[in-house]
mmCIF file of C-alpha atoms in Angstrom:
data_model
loop_
_atom_site.group_PDB
_atom_site.id
_atom_site.type_symbol
_atom_site.label_atom_id
_atom_site.label_comp_id
_atom_site.label_asym_id
_atom_site.label_seq_id
_atom_site.Cartn_x
_atom_site.Cartn_y
_atom_site.Cartn_z
ATOM 1 C CA UNK O 1 72.222 79.346 93.750
ATOM 2 C CA UNK O 2 73.176 82.318 95.869
ATOM 3 C CA UNK O 3 72.617 86.057 96.236
ATOM 4 C CA UNK O 4 74.972 89.002 96.427
ATOM 5 C CA UNK O 5 74.341 92.503 97.697
ATOM 6 C CA UNK O 6 76.695 95.190 96.410
ATOM 7 C CA UNK O 7 76.322 98.633 97.896
ATOM 8 C CA UNK O 8 77.848 101.991 98.591
ATOM 9 C CA UNK O 9 77.291 104.640 101.230
ATOM 10 C CA UNK O 10 75.507 107.808 100.119
ATOM 11 C CA UNK O 11 76.920 111.074 101.509
ATOM 12 C CA UNK O 12 79.900 109.233 103.001
ATOM 13 C CA UNK O 13 82.213 112.159 102.239
ATOM 14 C CA UNK O 14 80.068 114.431 104.384
ATOM 15 C CA UNK O 15 80.667 112.275 107.462
ATOM 16 C CA UNK O 16 83.897 111.104 109.047
ATOM 17 C CA UNK O 17 84.559 107.400 108.339
ATOM 18 C CA UNK O 18 84.787 106.781 112.078
ATOM 19 C CA UNK O 19 81.076 107.645 112.233
ATOM 20 C CA UNK O 20 79.988 104.753 110.034
ATOM 21 C CA UNK O 21 82.767 102.292 109.198
ATOM 22 C CA UNK O 22 82.476 100.357 112.470
ATOM 23 C CA UNK O 23 78.696 100.218 112.143
ATOM 24 C CA UNK O 24 78.987 98.915 108.577
ATOM 25 C CA UNK O 25 81.481 96.245 109.672
ATOM 26 C CA UNK O 26 79.224 95.228 112.549
ATOM 27 C CA UNK O 27 76.199 95.123 110.250
ATOM 28 C CA UNK O 28 77.892 92.882 107.691
ATOM 29 C CA UNK O 29 79.333 90.595 110.365
ATOM 30 C CA UNK O 30 75.880 90.275 111.948
ATOM 31 C CA UNK O 31 74.613 88.999 108.594
ATOM 32 C CA UNK O 32 77.590 86.684 108.068
ATOM 33 C CA UNK O 33 80.079 85.878 110.801
ATOM 34 C CA UNK O 34 82.460 84.438 108.181
ATOM 35 C CA UNK O 35 84.621 87.302 106.881
ATOM 36 C CA UNK O 36 85.171 85.563 103.536
ATOM 37 C CA UNK O 37 81.564 86.348 102.584
ATOM 38 C CA UNK O 38 81.816 90.141 102.874
ATOM 39 C CA UNK O 39 84.261 92.897 102.110
ATOM 40 C CA UNK O 40 84.529 96.695 102.242
ATOM 41 C CA UNK O 41 86.501 98.332 99.455
ATOM 42 C CA UNK O 42 87.193 101.724 97.828
ATOM 43 C CA UNK O 43 86.409 103.338 101.164
ATOM 44 C CA UNK O 44 82.629 103.400 101.055
ATOM 45 C CA UNK O 45 81.655 100.412 98.869
ATOM 46 C CA UNK O 46 80.964 96.875 100.038
ATOM 47 C CA UNK O 47 79.785 93.466 98.916
ATOM 48 C CA UNK O 48 78.271 90.570 100.817
ATOM 49 C CA UNK O 49 77.153 87.131 99.707
ATOM 50 C CA UNK O 50 73.825 85.999 101.178
ATOM 51 C CA UNK O 51 73.757 82.248 100.675
ATOM 52 C CA UNK O 52 70.145 82.088 101.901
ATOM 53 C CA UNK O 53 69.009 84.012 98.846
ATOM 54 C CA UNK O 54 65.351 84.016 99.958
ATOM 55 C CA UNK O 55 66.394 86.373 102.766
ATOM 56 C CA UNK O 56 68.289 88.804 100.535
ATOM 57 C CA UNK O 57 65.561 91.470 100.554
ATOM 58 C CA UNK O 58 65.178 91.641 104.343
ATOM 59 C CA UNK O 59 68.984 91.625 104.671
ATOM 60 C CA UNK O 60 69.087 94.633 102.339
ATOM 61 C CA UNK O 61 66.435 96.344 104.483
ATOM 62 C CA UNK O 62 68.559 95.601 107.554
ATOM 63 C CA UNK O 63 71.676 97.141 105.982
ATOM 64 C CA UNK O 64 69.692 100.234 105.024
ATOM 65 C CA UNK O 65 68.239 100.569 108.524
ATOM 66 C CA UNK O 66 71.683 100.289 110.121
ATOM 67 C CA UNK O 67 73.199 102.963 107.880
ATOM 68 C CA UNK O 68 70.223 105.329 108.104
ATOM 69 C CA UNK O 69 70.455 105.158 111.891
ATOM 70 C CA UNK O 70 73.441 107.479 111.344
ATOM 71 C CA UNK O 71 72.300 111.048 110.726
ATOM 72 C CA UNK O 72 72.678 112.198 107.117
ATOM 73 C CA UNK O 73 73.696 108.862 105.605
ATOM 74 C CA UNK O 74 71.933 106.436 103.290
ATOM 75 C CA UNK O 75 72.952 103.499 101.113
ATOM 76 C CA UNK O 76 72.493 102.189 97.569
ATOM 77 C CA UNK O 77 71.926 98.434 97.386
ATOM 78 C CA UNK O 78 71.903 96.102 94.392
ATOM 79 C CA UNK O 79 70.718 92.518 94.855
ATOM 80 C CA UNK O 80 71.846 89.881 92.391
ATOM 81 C CA UNK O 81 70.510 86.326 92.482
ATOM 82 C CA UNK O 82 72.033 83.589 90.359
ATOM 83 C CA UNK O 83 74.639 80.869 90.268
ATOM 84 C CA UNK O 84 78.116 80.841 91.751
ATOM 85 C CA UNK O 85 80.733 79.379 89.458
ATOM 86 C CA UNK O 86 83.825 79.994 91.576
ATOM 87 C CA UNK O 87 84.195 80.198 95.348
ATOM 88 C CA UNK O 88 87.141 82.464 96.109
ATOM 89 C CA UNK O 89 88.960 82.986 99.383
ATOM 90 C CA UNK O 90 87.277 86.419 99.511
ATOM 91 C CA UNK O 91 83.887 87.497 98.217
ATOM 92 C CA UNK O 92 85.610 89.809 95.735
ATOM 93 C CA UNK O 93 87.391 86.775 94.238
ATOM 94 C CA UNK O 94 84.220 84.712 93.779
ATOM 95 C CA UNK O 95 82.311 84.784 90.504
ATOM 96 C CA UNK O 96 79.063 83.781 88.835
ATOM 97 C CA UNK O 97 75.840 85.357 87.655
ATOM 98 C CA UNK O 98 74.865 86.556 91.141
ATOM 99 C CA UNK O 99 78.072 88.597 91.396
ATOM 100 C CA UNK O 100 77.799 89.981 87.857
ATOM 101 C CA UNK O 101 74.109 90.883 88.260
ATOM 102 C CA UNK O 102 74.747 92.668 91.551
ATOM 103 C CA UNK O 103 77.747 94.666 90.342
ATOM 104 C CA UNK O 104 76.105 95.735 87.089
ATOM 105 C CA UNK O 105 72.933 96.747 88.873
ATOM 106 C CA UNK O 106 74.769 98.981 91.341
ATOM 107 C CA UNK O 107 76.247 100.933 88.433
ATOM 108 C CA UNK O 108 72.762 101.439 86.963
ATOM 109 C CA UNK O 109 71.452 102.607 90.344
ATOM 110 C CA UNK O 110 73.977 105.432 90.422
ATOM 111 C CA UNK O 111 72.720 106.676 87.052
ATOM 112 C CA UNK O 112 69.021 106.269 87.882
ATOM 113 C CA UNK O 113 69.365 107.703 91.400
ATOM 114 C CA UNK O 114 67.453 104.801 92.904
ATOM 115 C CA UNK O 115 68.559 103.127 96.125
ATOM 116 C CA UNK O 116 67.430 99.500 95.808
ATOM 117 C CA UNK O 117 67.152 97.182 92.833
ATOM 118 C CA UNK O 118 67.318 93.475 92.014
ATOM 119 C CA UNK O 119 68.470 91.511 88.997
ATOM 120 C CA UNK O 120 67.865 87.823 88.378
ATOM 121 C CA UNK O 121 67.775 85.674 85.243
ATOM 122 C CA UNK O 122 64.071 86.486 84.794
ATOM 123 C CA UNK O 123 63.316 89.918 83.297
ATOM 124 C CA UNK O 124 59.580 89.810 84.117
ATOM 125 C CA UNK O 125 60.275 88.880 87.739
ATOM 126 C CA UNK O 126 62.779 91.727 88.004
ATOM 127 C CA UNK O 127 60.276 94.216 86.594
ATOM 128 C CA UNK O 128 57.650 93.190 89.139
ATOM 129 C CA UNK O 129 59.928 93.139 92.173
ATOM 130 C CA UNK O 130 61.600 96.421 91.257
ATOM 131 C CA UNK O 131 58.205 98.109 91.064
ATOM 132 C CA UNK O 132 57.498 96.890 94.599
ATOM 133 C CA UNK O 133 60.921 98.149 95.678
ATOM 134 C CA UNK O 134 60.224 101.610 94.220
ATOM 135 C CA UNK O 135 57.043 101.808 96.269
ATOM 136 C CA UNK O 136 58.792 100.560 99.418
ATOM 137 C CA UNK O 137 61.532 103.148 98.960
ATOM 138 C CA UNK O 138 58.956 105.923 99.307
ATOM 139 C CA UNK O 139 58.919 104.916 102.971
ATOM 140 C CA UNK O 140 62.472 103.648 103.452
ATOM 141 C CA UNK O 141 64.261 106.590 101.845
ATOM 142 C CA UNK O 142 62.420 108.866 104.265
ATOM 143 C CA UNK O 143 63.195 106.988 107.470
ATOM 144 C CA UNK O 144 64.461 109.236 110.234
ATOM 145 C CA UNK O 145 67.277 108.130 112.511
ATOM 146 C CA UNK O 146 64.674 107.014 115.076
ATOM 147 C CA UNK O 147 62.551 104.996 112.645
ATOM 148 C CA UNK O 148 65.633 103.394 111.088
ATOM 149 C CA UNK O 149 66.840 102.429 114.556
ATOM 150 C CA UNK O 150 63.561 100.715 115.400
ATOM 151 C CA UNK O 151 63.583 98.797 112.107
ATOM 152 C CA UNK O 152 67.147 97.678 112.865
ATOM 153 C CA UNK O 153 66.195 96.490 116.345
ATOM 154 C CA UNK O 154 63.015 94.798 115.102
ATOM 155 C CA UNK O 155 64.942 92.767 112.525
ATOM 156 C CA UNK O 156 67.667 91.872 115.018
ATOM 157 C CA UNK O 157 65.050 90.771 117.582
ATOM 158 C CA UNK O 158 62.177 89.309 115.522
ATOM 159 C CA UNK O 159 60.462 87.674 118.503
ATOM 160 C CA UNK O 160 60.774 90.588 120.930
ATOM 161 C CA UNK O 161 57.710 92.391 122.244
ATOM 162 C CA UNK O 162 57.421 96.115 121.621
ATOM 163 C CA UNK O 163 57.966 96.716 125.332
ATOM 164 C CA UNK O 164 61.201 94.688 125.173
ATOM 165 C CA UNK O 165 62.428 96.644 122.154
ATOM 166 C CA UNK O 166 61.620 99.861 124.012
ATOM 167 C CA UNK O 167 63.786 98.869 126.953
ATOM 168 C CA UNK O 168 66.767 98.480 124.632
ATOM 169 C CA UNK O 169 66.675 102.171 123.695
ATOM 170 C CA UNK O 170 64.869 103.705 126.661
ATOM 171 C CA UNK O 171 61.412 104.388 125.208
ATOM 172 C CA UNK O 172 57.968 103.012 126.045
ATOM 173 C CA UNK O 173 55.852 100.505 124.120
ATOM 174 C CA UNK O 174 53.639 103.188 122.568
ATOM 175 C CA UNK O 175 56.671 105.010 121.180
ATOM 176 C CA UNK O 176 57.964 101.767 119.655
ATOM 177 C CA UNK O 177 54.584 101.148 118.030
ATOM 178 C CA UNK O 178 54.497 104.676 116.629
ATOM 179 C CA UNK O 179 57.982 104.415 115.168
ATOM 180 C CA UNK O 180 57.254 101.024 113.597
ATOM 181 C CA UNK O 181 54.127 102.446 111.960
ATOM 182 C CA UNK O 182 56.022 105.476 110.677
ATOM 183 C CA UNK O 183 58.617 103.117 109.202
ATOM 184 C CA UNK O 184 55.842 101.060 107.538
ATOM 185 C CA UNK O 185 57.465 98.012 109.098
ATOM 186 C CA UNK O 186 54.389 95.776 108.756
ATOM 187 C CA UNK O 187 54.140 96.545 105.043
ATOM 188 C CA UNK O 188 57.858 95.893 104.550
ATOM 189 C CA UNK O 189 57.515 92.544 106.323
ATOM 190 C CA UNK O 190 54.589 91.694 104.033
ATOM 191 C CA UNK O 191 56.742 92.575 101.028
ATOM 192 C CA UNK O 192 59.477 90.305 102.386
ATOM 193 C CA UNK O 193 57.027 87.383 102.467
ATOM 194 C CA UNK O 194 55.914 88.140 98.909
ATOM 195 C CA UNK O 195 59.540 88.429 97.781
ATOM 196 C CA UNK O 196 60.353 85.030 99.283
ATOM 197 C CA UNK O 197 57.362 83.426 97.560
ATOM 198 C CA UNK O 198 58.201 84.942 94.158
ATOM 199 C CA UNK O 199 61.883 83.977 94.341
ATOM 200 C CA UNK O 200 61.103 80.496 95.672
ATOM 201 C CA UNK O 201 58.561 79.806 92.923
ATOM 202 C CA UNK O 202 61.000 80.936 90.234
ATOM 203 C CA UNK O 203 64.054 78.993 91.367
ATOM 204 C CA UNK O 204 62.294 75.856 92.605
ATOM 205 C CA UNK O 205 60.142 75.400 89.490
#
């Protein structure tokens, strides 16, 4: 069992690739240091396999935070969870339900103008999780550059104090707290825990 996130950059044509391509590469390599598990293609599209499929939601949040830390940009993300029937030399050469689910879902996102969706083998589970995602997107789609940056740093440094996060970007503890609240970070972390429980119960039963 594995998970795949397929995504593309929104408004990429309005920004020079130099403004985001290095950040996207760094983001994907932070998630997986092995290049075979991620790839960037067709200019502004990408795919990454998350073998720890329970973490696929928070990894999607992390990708979104990294991209939205660049002014004017956003990202569409499709999570697919399922089996892996062939392990290719590159992620684009691998196959299985997780890859099919993720790719198909990204195409539906473009039509529905939604920025995050999941597909598994369980329709009822998908319906429930995608409702939660729609609600979470009310906050995430409206992150400013500053709030996205603090979400990015918070995920990268899960054990850091607010004062320590502030030192990384030159702001005080109160400013960090304010930005985390504006990002609804606590609620997103609660959703991550719920996501993990729902996915674990489904695939371990």
